[in-house]
Every structure is written in C-alpha cells, then in structure tokens.
PDB file of C-alpha atoms in Angstrom:
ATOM      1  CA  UNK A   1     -43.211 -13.512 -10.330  1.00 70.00           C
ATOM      2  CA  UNK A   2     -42.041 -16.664 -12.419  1.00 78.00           C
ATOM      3  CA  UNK A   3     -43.373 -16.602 -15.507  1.00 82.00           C
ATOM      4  CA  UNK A   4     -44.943 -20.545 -16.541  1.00 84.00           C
ATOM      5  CA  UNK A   5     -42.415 -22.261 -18.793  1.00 90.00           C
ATOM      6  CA  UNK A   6     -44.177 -21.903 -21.953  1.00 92.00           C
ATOM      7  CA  UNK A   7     -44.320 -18.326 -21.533  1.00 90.00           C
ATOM      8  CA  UNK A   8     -40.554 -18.445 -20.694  1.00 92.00           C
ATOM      9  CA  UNK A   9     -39.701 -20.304 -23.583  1.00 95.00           C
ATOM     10  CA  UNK A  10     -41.550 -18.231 -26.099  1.00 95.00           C
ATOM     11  CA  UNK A  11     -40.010 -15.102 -25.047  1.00 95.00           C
ATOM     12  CA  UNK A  12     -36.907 -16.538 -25.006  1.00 96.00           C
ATOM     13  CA  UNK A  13     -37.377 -17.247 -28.563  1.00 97.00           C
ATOM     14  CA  UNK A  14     -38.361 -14.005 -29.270  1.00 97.00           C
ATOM     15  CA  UNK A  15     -35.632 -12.369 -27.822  1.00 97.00           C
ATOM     16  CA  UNK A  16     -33.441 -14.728 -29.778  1.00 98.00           C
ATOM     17  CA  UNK A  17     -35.128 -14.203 -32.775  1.00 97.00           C
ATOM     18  CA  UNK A  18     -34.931 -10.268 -32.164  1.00 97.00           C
ATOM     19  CA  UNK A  19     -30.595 -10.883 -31.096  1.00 97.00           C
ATOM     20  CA  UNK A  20     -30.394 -12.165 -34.752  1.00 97.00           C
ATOM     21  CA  UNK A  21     -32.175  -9.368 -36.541  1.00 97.00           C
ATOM     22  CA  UNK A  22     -30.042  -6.724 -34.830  1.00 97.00           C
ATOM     23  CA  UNK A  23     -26.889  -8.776 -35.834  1.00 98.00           C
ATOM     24  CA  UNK A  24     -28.228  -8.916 -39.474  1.00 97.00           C
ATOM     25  CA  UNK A  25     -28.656  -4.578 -38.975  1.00 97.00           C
ATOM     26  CA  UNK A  26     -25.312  -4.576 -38.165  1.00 98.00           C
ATOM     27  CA  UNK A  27     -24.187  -6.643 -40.523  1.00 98.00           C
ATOM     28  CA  UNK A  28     -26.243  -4.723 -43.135  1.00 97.00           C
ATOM     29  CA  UNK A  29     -24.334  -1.428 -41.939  1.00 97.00           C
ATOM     30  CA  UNK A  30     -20.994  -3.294 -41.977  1.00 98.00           C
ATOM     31  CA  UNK A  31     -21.638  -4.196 -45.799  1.00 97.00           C
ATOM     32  CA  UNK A  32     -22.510  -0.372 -46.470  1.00 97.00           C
ATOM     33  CA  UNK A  33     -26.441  -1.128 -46.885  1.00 97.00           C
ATOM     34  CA  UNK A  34     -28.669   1.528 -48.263  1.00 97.00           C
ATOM     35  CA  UNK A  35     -30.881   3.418 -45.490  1.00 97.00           C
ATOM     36  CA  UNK A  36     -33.934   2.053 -46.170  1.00 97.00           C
ATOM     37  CA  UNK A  37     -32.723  -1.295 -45.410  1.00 97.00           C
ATOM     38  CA  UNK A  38     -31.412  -0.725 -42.495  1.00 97.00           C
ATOM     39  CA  UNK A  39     -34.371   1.817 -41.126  1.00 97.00           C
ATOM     40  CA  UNK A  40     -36.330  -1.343 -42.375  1.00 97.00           C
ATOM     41  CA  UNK A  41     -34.212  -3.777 -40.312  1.00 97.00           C
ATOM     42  CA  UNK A  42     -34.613  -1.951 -37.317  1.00 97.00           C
ATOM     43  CA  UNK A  43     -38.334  -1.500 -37.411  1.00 97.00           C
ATOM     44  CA  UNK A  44     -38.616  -5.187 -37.466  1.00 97.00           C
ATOM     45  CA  UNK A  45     -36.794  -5.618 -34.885  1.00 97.00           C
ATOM     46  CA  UNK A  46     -38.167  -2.584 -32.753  1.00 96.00           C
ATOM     47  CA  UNK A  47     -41.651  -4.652 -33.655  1.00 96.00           C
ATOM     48  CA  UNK A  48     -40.368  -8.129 -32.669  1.00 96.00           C
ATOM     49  CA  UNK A  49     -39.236  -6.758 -29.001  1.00 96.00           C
ATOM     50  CA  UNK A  50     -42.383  -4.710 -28.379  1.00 96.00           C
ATOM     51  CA  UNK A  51     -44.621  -7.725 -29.281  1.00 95.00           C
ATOM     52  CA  UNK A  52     -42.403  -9.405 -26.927  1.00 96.00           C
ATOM     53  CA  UNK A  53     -43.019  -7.041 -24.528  1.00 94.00           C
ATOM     54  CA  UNK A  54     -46.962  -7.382 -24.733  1.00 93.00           C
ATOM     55  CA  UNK A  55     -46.621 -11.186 -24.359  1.00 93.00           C
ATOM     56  CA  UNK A  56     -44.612 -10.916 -21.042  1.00 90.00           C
ATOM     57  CA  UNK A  57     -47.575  -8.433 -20.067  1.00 89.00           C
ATOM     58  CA  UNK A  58     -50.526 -10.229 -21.403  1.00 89.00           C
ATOM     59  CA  UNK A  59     -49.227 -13.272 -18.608  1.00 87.00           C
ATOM     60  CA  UNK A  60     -48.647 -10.668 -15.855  1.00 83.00           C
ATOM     61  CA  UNK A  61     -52.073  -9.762 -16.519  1.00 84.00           C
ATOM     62  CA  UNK A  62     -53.431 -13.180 -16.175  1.00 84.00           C
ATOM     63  CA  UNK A  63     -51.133 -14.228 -13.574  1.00 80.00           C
ATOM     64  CA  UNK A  64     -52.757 -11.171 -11.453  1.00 79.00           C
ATOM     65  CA  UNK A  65     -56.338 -11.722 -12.590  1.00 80.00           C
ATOM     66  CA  UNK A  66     -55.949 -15.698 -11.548  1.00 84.00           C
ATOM     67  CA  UNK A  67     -54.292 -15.016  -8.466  1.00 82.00           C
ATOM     68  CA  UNK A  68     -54.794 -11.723  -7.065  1.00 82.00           C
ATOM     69  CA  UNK A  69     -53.808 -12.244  -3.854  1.00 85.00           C
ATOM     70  CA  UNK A  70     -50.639 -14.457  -4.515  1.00 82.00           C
ATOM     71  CA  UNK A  71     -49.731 -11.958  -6.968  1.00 82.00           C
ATOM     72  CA  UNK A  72     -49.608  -9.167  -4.914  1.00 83.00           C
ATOM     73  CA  UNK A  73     -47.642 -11.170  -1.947  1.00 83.00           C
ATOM     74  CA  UNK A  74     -45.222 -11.707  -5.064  1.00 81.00           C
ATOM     75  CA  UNK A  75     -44.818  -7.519  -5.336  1.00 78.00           C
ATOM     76  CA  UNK A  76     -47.087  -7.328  -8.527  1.00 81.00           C
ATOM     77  CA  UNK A  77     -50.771  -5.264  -7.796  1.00 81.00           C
ATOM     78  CA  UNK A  78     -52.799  -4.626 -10.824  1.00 79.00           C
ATOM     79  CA  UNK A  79     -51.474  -1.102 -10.274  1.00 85.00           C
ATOM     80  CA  UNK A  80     -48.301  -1.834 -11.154  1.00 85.00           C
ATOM     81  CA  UNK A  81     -48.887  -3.947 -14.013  1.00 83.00           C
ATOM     82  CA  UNK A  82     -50.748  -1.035 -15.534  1.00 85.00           C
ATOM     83  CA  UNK A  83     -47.420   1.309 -15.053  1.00 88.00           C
ATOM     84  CA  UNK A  84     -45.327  -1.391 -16.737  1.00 85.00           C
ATOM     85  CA  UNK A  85     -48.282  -1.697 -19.698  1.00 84.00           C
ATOM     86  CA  UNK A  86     -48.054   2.057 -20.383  1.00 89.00           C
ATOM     87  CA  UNK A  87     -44.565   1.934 -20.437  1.00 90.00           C
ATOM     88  CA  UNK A  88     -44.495  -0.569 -23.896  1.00 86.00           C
ATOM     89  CA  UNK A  89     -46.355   2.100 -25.844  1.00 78.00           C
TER      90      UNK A  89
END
C-alpha cells in the first residue's frame, strides 16, 4: 500500500523529528547527563515514534475502510491491520 503524500510527509517528519531526539539522548549520555534526563529523553522519543506509529495505522485503517477491495488486492485485509494495531501497544 502507498501511503498518500501528506501522510508520507508527516511521518517522515516525525521520524526526523524522533532521529534528532535520540541524537540529543546520546549526546546527553556523551556529556555525562544525570538519569532522569536521559530516562526523560527517551520517553519522548519512545512517545514521538509510537504516535508515529498510530498515524501510519490510523491511514491503513482508512485506506481499508475506503477501499476494501483494492486494499485487500494490495495484501492488506482488515485482519491484518488489526495484527499490526495490536502490535503498537
């Protein structure tokens, strides 16, 4: 399934966004940061990726509830799309 552009583009962003957190972790770890700052860190960005993870899900869903049929000649049933929704908790 191709995901529509704008969809594309915002998790792209997201991901980016999420790339520069975990650099800033690292560089918090490099620069012998307390703990808490760096559990901190990494919750945001363990937040940022599953959010990002929902939005890629949230336009599966739609994609399959639009276009049932087309979406399941792509290789994506409902079923499926439920398996991958579980898996994000």
């Amino acid at each position: 399934m191709k995901f529509p552009d704008d969809v594309s583009d915002d998790v792209l962003n997201r991901l980016r966004r999420a790339e520069g957190q975990l650099r800033g972790v690292q560089r918090l770890l490099e620069e012998g940061a307390t703990c808490q700052d760096v559990v901190t860190q990494l919750t945001a960005v363990q937040s940022a990726l599953h959010r990002t993870g929902l939005r890629l899900m949230a336009a599966g869903m739609r994609y399959c509830a639009t276009d049932p049929v087309r979406a399941e000649d792509e290789g994506m049933t409902a079923t499926q799309m439920e398996e991958l929704f579980l898996k994000l908790r």
